[in-house]
Amino acid sequence: MTEPVTVTINRREVSAQPGEMLIKTAQDNGVYIPRFCWHPRMNPVGMCRMCLVEIETPRGPLMVTSCTTPVSDGMTVDTTNPSVKKAQEGVLEFLLINHPLDCPVCDRAGECPLQDQTMAYGPGESRFVEEKRHFEKPIPISELVMLDRERCILCARCTRFSEEISGDPLIEFQERGNYTEVNTFPDEPFRSYFSGNTVQICPVGALTATPYRFRARPWDLTFVVSTCQHCSSGDRINLQSSQNRLLRILGLDSEPTNQGWLSDKCRFGFEYVASPARLTSPMVRDEEGELREASWGEALDYAGGALGEVISRSGGRAVAGLGGARGTNEDAYAFSKFLRSAVGTNSVDCQMDDGLDPRLLSGIVDRARIADLEGAGSILVWGPDLKEEHPTLYLRVRRAAQELGAGLVVIHPRGTGLDDRASVKVTYQPGRGGEVLSELMDGNGRMAEAREVLSNGPVVALLGRPGYGESPDLAEATAAFVRSLPDATILPLARRGNVFGALDMGLSPALLPGRAQRGTLAAQMLADRWGELPAASGRDCRRILEGLESGDIEALVLVGADPVRDVPDGGLARRAFENAGLVVAIDQFLTDSSRMADVVFPAMGFSEVEGTVTNIEGRVLKVNRLTPGPGQSRPDWAILSDLAARLGVDLGLVSAQQISQEVEELADIYRSVNWERLDWEDRDGVVVGGDLGYVPVFSQVTSVSPRSGEMALHYARTMYDDGVMMRESPSLRPLAPGSAAHLHPSDAARLGVGEGDSVDVTSVSGSLQAGVVIDPTLEPGVVYVPFNQPDTPSLGSVLGVKVSR
Amino acid sequence: MVEIRSPSVRRGWSESVRARASEIVKQYPEPRSAVMPLLYLAMAEEGYLTDNGMREVAGAVGLTPAQVRAVASFYTMYKRENPGRYLISCCTSISCMLLGSDEVLRAIEDESDVTAGETDPAELISVEHVECIGACGGAPAVTVNYELIEGMTTEKARELVRWLRTARPEAIVGAECQELFGGRRSFDWGAFDRDSALGPYPAFGPLGTVSGPAGDQEG
């Protein structure tokens, strides 16, 4: 921190950090200077001239734009004198020359900075009697965004966002002078994963979002602050509804997490909440084998009776649980308590055989915080393409590399969104990760530069599974190596909304609530409260599915998970469900998995329940309720509590708040969490510390190559896929890229196929037909197939696939 | 459902043009700095700037096509519509205006029967008025296909238009036109260099945007 300087604003002395822009100093000290183009999270441009103020100079008063004028010691500023007032009126009169004043039919009216500031600072009357300029109104510039160029005041917020923040400048100023307009290239739409942010920051109604257009007026909206549950970053959001219908999500500027930005998946991926396909009543499989609606009593009796039978016949260990990573901590805790104390099994997993060791994920020693990226000397990203799976984290890494000067090393099997900002990018063939790691550790050859970059501490490493052909041991071995780098911290990556909360609540075979391991003092304290804990060690997701297939596990309780679509080896999941003796599902939809269940309970979900979630860095955040659940749906914890009662066990769960308090009492690390404070002074969340101190183990990861005649498969997720939440959100559903086989040009030539031709991709567990995409970012010999696309069967977590015409 | 314009059929540059583009890019510390000379290259390649050309430039300098179009549409000398074979640009900025450029422009329009900003139906002659072309010492000045002619008069302007119509020269060479139609020059341009007389826009030659040695084309 440098010495603060003293500035006089409107005859009042305030202190400010040197270099800070005058507009910000004024705002921080309660003086609002009107503005359109200035945004606290973007570089200033001085486009709109609205923020003119007068400063004293040796040559007399000078009118300057306060958004581009850094404060200096002894500066005297006037923001309200008559000449400033006249300037403001003049600027607004100019801005309104071409603005159509179609406020009555404009979505922005009522929350429009131009409208508001015209009322507060405008001249009240225009002298402009000529014709305004005209454009075709409004034109779609992407599936999600409409552009009305007549309303645009050319503040450059949207174009700067797409260049500075999201790094995909698909919109730009076109033409010149009076003809200047914002537009896309004629045949290249604004298909950005972050396009919704430009709608939110547009100071007029020029950019509007198709999912929200004409749905409500701002003054009709009720809102509540909550946390996004699509990815695990814990983005803070404002949920807005009208007449009990969720209509819009806006990003909140929360310093530790999303800093105001959201991905379009988070912003528009809420429509599923009101989908007519939502379950409204419990369902039970009848004599003819069809699922039919049933009363709660009947369904609970049926599920409880059948589960009880399995337990009394084969013991609790014959039952397993899957899911829980999509709900709240309270739901996850109830699930964990249900399985361990009412059923008596440790076989539970909230990951879908696509993640990492739970001890590594939530218990790693030297775990990084997202904010560590800001001070990082260098960053290593070796995991999923952050742009696809952790979009707001992607923005943070991008900012660190682009604006804050951190070195960036990206290792991935194909091109990623960060490549243009990477100091070093290493592409490799899936399966050869072990070799790449050895090279990186030796620091020779092509890795010399990467090691050079990573010698700048502090190093922050974001590690996960780049694709499903890759062994999870690779991330752990990399983590073990990274610890030898200067001041290294590690952020292990897992993607589902509340997977870290679910792990903290014990939804994995190895961990109990509060990241406690079995056989420890903490586990003993838990047993005092829960009763005797099951002794047998549990199975993880893959072994649960194998157990169901072979009959070792007879019953499955599914909470908000769709293994048939979500497990990389979907064929295994399907066989497991077909062979399972009993499946009890708690879900919002009939998914490909819950469709095969014997009993399905309708669950409430996002925006319908309150509770807490834990994000990727262990930050506990509040989610809140705004809309009622459909039909007879109920929260997960209440359903599990009733089901336990049918097994003769009282879980003692009363409300989400009471469960949260129980967690605070039982789990040492959650002691710093306070339910009520999370909505107020702790609204940016509380990081729960007390990590396990799990030291990642280095193991030699053997490199595997596909057999001859096969290609190495890179099997990884895209932001939009065929998950049930995407499928039931009409605005996002068409955006899934669909099945595709990305091939290196040399492989395409070898196969004699071109862009768009159809090829068959066959693995041991499945086969699909896909259109060829020529992708020079791949290594030769690698085929990239996006995971879980509409109407595509699963290829399994295999390395080698045959690709043929 | 929102209808999005689908990508048009994409024709790429030939390998030799791409090679020349990458040569130009190498002359700059940052690839994106090469966007303006490459736009000339794209224009020389297809006669005017097409979407396809802008997309190629974007690929060569690592920008998005929208960013390239932002530059291209800012400057009027980048033609995004096909001009006639001969583009006559008449300067109407202050020095030329004081020395009678308005009359020169009127003479050109009258003789060619093309209003400034337009092209004749035969696509032979386009006429435009431009801002200062840096030839104030030789005002009034016009350019034909960006080749400068200084010291224009209304008579000479009419002759120029007639000459273009009848002679239909393969390439416009500034020095030659200056000899035929020009008057007072701002300064001596030096020896007339035939090597620069290449392609539809010889004036772009020094930018490295025109192909091959002179002999190839003439022989």
CSV table of N, CA, C and O in Angstrom, one decimal, chain B residues 5-57:
chain,number,residue,atom,x,y,z
B,5,ARG,N,-28.1,-15.6,-39.1
B,5,ARG,CA,-27.6,-15.7,-40.4
B,5,ARG,C,-26.5,-16.8,-40.4
B,5,ARG,O,-25.6,-16.8,-39.6
B,6,SER,N,-26.6,-17.7,-41.3
B,6,SER,CA,-25.7,-18.8,-41.4
B,6,SER,C,-24.4,-18.4,-42.1
B,6,SER,O,-24.5,-17.6,-43.0
B,7,PRO,N,-23.3,-19.0,-41.8
B,7,PRO,CA,-22.1,-18.7,-42.5
B,7,PRO,C,-22.2,-18.9,-44.0
B,7,PRO,O,-22.7,-19.8,-44.5
B,8,SER,N,-21.6,-17.9,-44.7
B,8,SER,CA,-21.7,-18.0,-46.2
B,8,SER,C,-20.6,-19.0,-46.6
B,8,SER,O,-19.7,-19.4,-45.8
B,9,VAL,N,-20.6,-19.3,-47.8
B,9,VAL,CA,-19.6,-20.2,-48.4
B,9,VAL,C,-18.2,-19.5,-48.3
B,9,VAL,O,-18.1,-18.3,-48.6
B,10,ARG,N,-17.2,-20.2,-47.8
B,10,ARG,CA,-15.9,-19.6,-47.5
B,10,ARG,C,-14.9,-20.0,-48.6
B,10,ARG,O,-14.7,-21.2,-48.7
B,11,ARG,N,-14.4,-19.0,-49.2
B,11,ARG,CA,-13.3,-19.2,-50.1
B,11,ARG,C,-12.0,-18.7,-49.5
B,11,ARG,O,-12.0,-17.6,-49.0
B,12,GLY,N,-11.0,-19.5,-49.5
B,12,GLY,CA,-9.8,-19.1,-48.8
B,12,GLY,C,-8.8,-18.4,-49.8
B,12,GLY,O,-8.9,-18.5,-51.0
B,13,TRP,N,-7.8,-17.7,-49.2
B,13,TRP,CA,-6.7,-17.2,-50.0
B,13,TRP,C,-5.9,-18.4,-50.5
B,13,TRP,O,-5.8,-19.5,-49.8
B,14,SER,N,-5.1,-18.2,-51.5
B,14,SER,CA,-4.2,-19.2,-52.0
B,14,SER,C,-3.0,-19.2,-51.1
B,14,SER,O,-2.8,-18.3,-50.3
B,15,GLU,N,-2.3,-20.3,-51.1
B,15,GLU,CA,-1.1,-20.5,-50.2
B,15,GLU,C,-0.1,-19.4,-50.4
B,15,GLU,O,0.5,-18.9,-49.5
B,16,SER,N,0.1,-18.9,-51.7
B,16,SER,CA,1.1,-17.9,-52.0
B,16,SER,C,0.7,-16.6,-51.3
B,16,SER,O,1.5,-15.8,-50.8
B,17,VAL,N,-0.6,-16.3,-51.4
B,17,VAL,CA,-1.1,-15.0,-50.7
B,17,VAL,C,-0.9,-15.1,-49.2
B,17,VAL,O,-0.5,-14.2,-48.6
B,18,ARG,N,-1.2,-16.3,-48.7
B,18,ARG,CA,-1.0,-16.5,-47.2
B,18,ARG,C,0.4,-16.3,-46.8
B,18,ARG,O,0.8,-15.7,-45.8
B,19,ALA,N,1.3,-16.8,-47.7
B,19,ALA,CA,2.7,-16.7,-47.4
B,19,ALA,C,3.1,-15.2,-47.4
B,19,ALA,O,3.9,-14.8,-46.5
B,20,ARG,N,2.6,-14.5,-48.4
B,20,ARG,CA,2.9,-13.0,-48.4
B,20,ARG,C,2.4,-12.3,-47.2
B,20,ARG,O,3.0,-11.5,-46.6
B,21,ALA,N,1.2,-12.7,-46.8
B,21,ALA,CA,0.6,-12.1,-45.6
B,21,ALA,C,1.5,-12.4,-44.4
B,21,ALA,O,1.7,-11.5,-43.6
B,22,SER,N,2.0,-13.6,-44.3
B,22,SER,CA,2.8,-13.9,-43.1
B,22,SER,C,4.1,-13.1,-43.1
B,22,SER,O,4.7,-12.8,-42.1
B,23,GLU,N,4.6,-12.9,-44.4
B,23,GLU,CA,5.8,-12.0,-44.5
B,23,GLU,C,5.6,-10.6,-44.0
B,23,GLU,O,6.4,-10.1,-43.2
B,24,ILE,N,4.4,-10.1,-44.3
B,24,ILE,CA,4.1,-8.7,-43.8
B,24,ILE,C,3.9,-8.7,-42.3
B,24,ILE,O,4.4,-7.8,-41.6
B,25,VAL,N,3.2,-9.8,-41.8
B,25,VAL,CA,3.0,-9.8,-40.3
B,25,VAL,C,4.4,-9.8,-39.6
B,25,VAL,O,4.5,-9.2,-38.6
B,26,LYS,N,5.4,-10.5,-40.2
B,26,LYS,CA,6.7,-10.6,-39.5
B,26,LYS,C,7.4,-9.2,-39.4
B,26,LYS,O,8.3,-9.1,-38.6
B,27,GLN,N,6.9,-8.3,-40.2
B,27,GLN,CA,7.6,-7.0,-40.1
B,27,GLN,C,7.2,-6.2,-38.9
B,27,GLN,O,7.7,-5.1,-38.7
B,28,TYR,N,6.2,-6.7,-38.2
B,28,TYR,CA,5.7,-5.9,-37.0
B,28,TYR,C,6.0,-6.7,-35.7
B,28,TYR,O,5.9,-7.9,-35.7
B,29,PRO,N,6.2,-5.9,-34.6
B,29,PRO,CA,6.4,-6.6,-33.3
B,29,PRO,C,5.2,-7.4,-32.9
B,29,PRO,O,5.3,-8.4,-32.3
B,30,GLU,N,4.0,-6.8,-33.1
B,30,GLU,CA,2.7,-7.4,-32.7
B,30,GLU,C,2.0,-7.8,-34.0
B,30,GLU,O,1.8,-6.9,-34.9
B,31,PRO,N,1.5,-9.0,-34.1
B,31,PRO,CA,0.8,-9.4,-35.4
B,31,PRO,C,-0.3,-8.5,-35.7
B,31,PRO,O,-0.5,-8.1,-36.9
B,32,ARG,N,-1.1,-8.0,-34.7
B,32,ARG,CA,-2.3,-7.2,-35.0
B,32,ARG,C,-1.9,-5.9,-35.6
B,32,ARG,O,-2.8,-5.3,-36.2
B,33,SER,N,-0.7,-5.4,-35.5
B,33,SER,CA,-0.3,-4.2,-36.1
B,33,SER,C,-0.3,-4.3,-37.6
B,33,SER,O,-0.4,-3.2,-38.3
B,34,ALA,N,-0.3,-5.5,-38.1
B,34,ALA,CA,-0.2,-5.6,-39.6
B,34,ALA,C,-1.6,-5.6,-40.2
B,34,ALA,O,-1.8,-5.8,-41.4
B,35,VAL,N,-2.6,-5.3,-39.4
B,35,VAL,CA,-4.0,-5.4,-40.0
B,35,VAL,C,-4.2,-4.5,-41.2
B,35,VAL,O,-4.8,-4.8,-42.2
B,36,MET,N,-3.6,-3.2,-41.1
B,36,MET,CA,-3.9,-2.3,-42.2
B,36,MET,C,-3.3,-2.7,-43.5
B,36,MET,O,-3.9,-2.7,-44.6
B,37,PRO,N,-1.9,-2.9,-43.5
B,37,PRO,CA,-1.4,-3.4,-44.8
B,37,PRO,C,-2.0,-4.7,-45.3
B,37,PRO,O,-2.2,-4.8,-46.5
B,38,LEU,N,-2.4,-5.6,-44.4
B,38,LEU,CA,-3.1,-6.8,-44.9
B,38,LEU,C,-4.4,-6.5,-45.5
B,38,LEU,O,-4.9,-7.2,-46.4
B,39,LEU,N,-5.1,-5.5,-45.0
B,39,LEU,CA,-6.3,-5.1,-45.7
B,39,LEU,C,-6.1,-4.6,-47.1
B,39,LEU,O,-6.9,-4.9,-48.0
B,40,TYR,N,-5.0,-3.9,-47.3
B,40,TYR,CA,-4.6,-3.6,-48.7
B,40,TYR,C,-4.4,-4.8,-49.5
B,40,TYR,O,-4.8,-4.9,-50.7
B,41,LEU,N,-3.7,-5.8,-48.9
B,41,LEU,CA,-3.4,-7.0,-49.6
B,41,LEU,C,-4.7,-7.7,-50.0
B,41,LEU,O,-4.9,-8.2,-51.2
B,42,ALA,N,-5.6,-7.7,-49.1
B,42,ALA,CA,-6.9,-8.4,-49.3
B,42,ALA,C,-7.6,-7.6,-50.5
B,42,ALA,O,-8.3,-8.3,-51.4
B,43,MET,N,-7.5,-6.3,-50.5
B,43,MET,CA,-8.2,-5.5,-51.6
B,43,MET,C,-7.5,-5.8,-52.9
B,43,MET,O,-8.2,-6.0,-53.9
B,44,ALA,N,-6.2,-5.9,-52.9
B,44,ALA,CA,-5.4,-6.1,-54.1
B,44,ALA,C,-5.8,-7.5,-54.7
B,44,ALA,O,-5.9,-7.7,-55.9
B,45,GLU,N,-6.1,-8.4,-53.8
B,45,GLU,CA,-6.3,-9.8,-54.1
B,45,GLU,C,-7.7,-9.9,-54.9
B,45,GLU,O,-7.8,-10.6,-55.8
B,46,GLU,N,-8.7,-9.3,-54.3
B,46,GLU,CA,-10.0,-9.5,-54.9
B,46,GLU,C,-10.7,-8.2,-55.5
B,46,GLU,O,-11.8,-8.2,-55.9
B,47,GLY,N,-9.9,-7.1,-55.5
B,47,GLY,CA,-10.4,-5.9,-56.1
B,47,GLY,C,-11.1,-5.0,-55.1
B,47,GLY,O,-11.1,-3.8,-55.3
B,48,TYR,N,-11.6,-5.6,-54.1
B,48,TYR,CA,-12.2,-4.8,-53.0
B,48,TYR,C,-12.2,-5.8,-51.8
B,48,TYR,O,-11.9,-6.9,-51.9
B,49,LEU,N,-12.7,-5.2,-50.7
B,49,LEU,CA,-12.6,-6.0,-49.4
B,49,LEU,C,-13.9,-6.8,-49.3
B,49,LEU,O,-15.0,-6.2,-49.1
B,50,THR,N,-13.8,-8.1,-49.4
B,50,THR,CA,-14.9,-9.0,-49.2
B,50,THR,C,-14.9,-9.5,-47.7
B,50,THR,O,-13.9,-9.4,-47.0
B,51,ASP,N,-16.0,-10.0,-47.3
B,51,ASP,CA,-16.1,-10.7,-46.0
B,51,ASP,C,-15.0,-11.7,-45.9
B,51,ASP,O,-14.3,-11.9,-44.9
B,52,ASN,N,-14.8,-12.4,-47.0
B,52,ASN,CA,-13.8,-13.5,-47.1
B,52,ASN,C,-12.4,-12.9,-46.8
B,52,ASN,O,-11.7,-13.5,-46.1
B,53,GLY,N,-12.2,-11.8,-47.5
B,53,GLY,CA,-10.8,-11.2,-47.3
B,53,GLY,C,-10.6,-10.7,-45.9
B,53,GLY,O,-9.5,-11.0,-45.3
B,54,MET,N,-11.6,-10.2,-45.3
B,54,MET,CA,-11.5,-9.7,-43.9
B,54,MET,C,-11.3,-10.9,-43.0
B,54,MET,O,-10.5,-10.8,-42.0
B,55,ARG,N,-12.0,-12.0,-43.3
B,55,ARG,CA,-11.8,-13.2,-42.4
B,55,ARG,C,-10.4,-13.7,-42.5
B,55,ARG,O,-9.8,-14.1,-41.6
B,56,GLU,N,-9.8,-13.7,-43.8
B,56,GLU,CA,-8.5,-14.1,-43.9
B,56,GLU,C,-7.5,-13.2,-43.2
B,56,GLU,O,-6.6,-13.7,-42.5
B,57,VAL,N,-7.7,-11.9,-43.2
B,57,VAL,CA,-6.9,-11.0,-42.5
B,57,VAL,C,-6.9,-11.3,-41.0
B,57,VAL,O,-5.9,-11.3,-40.3
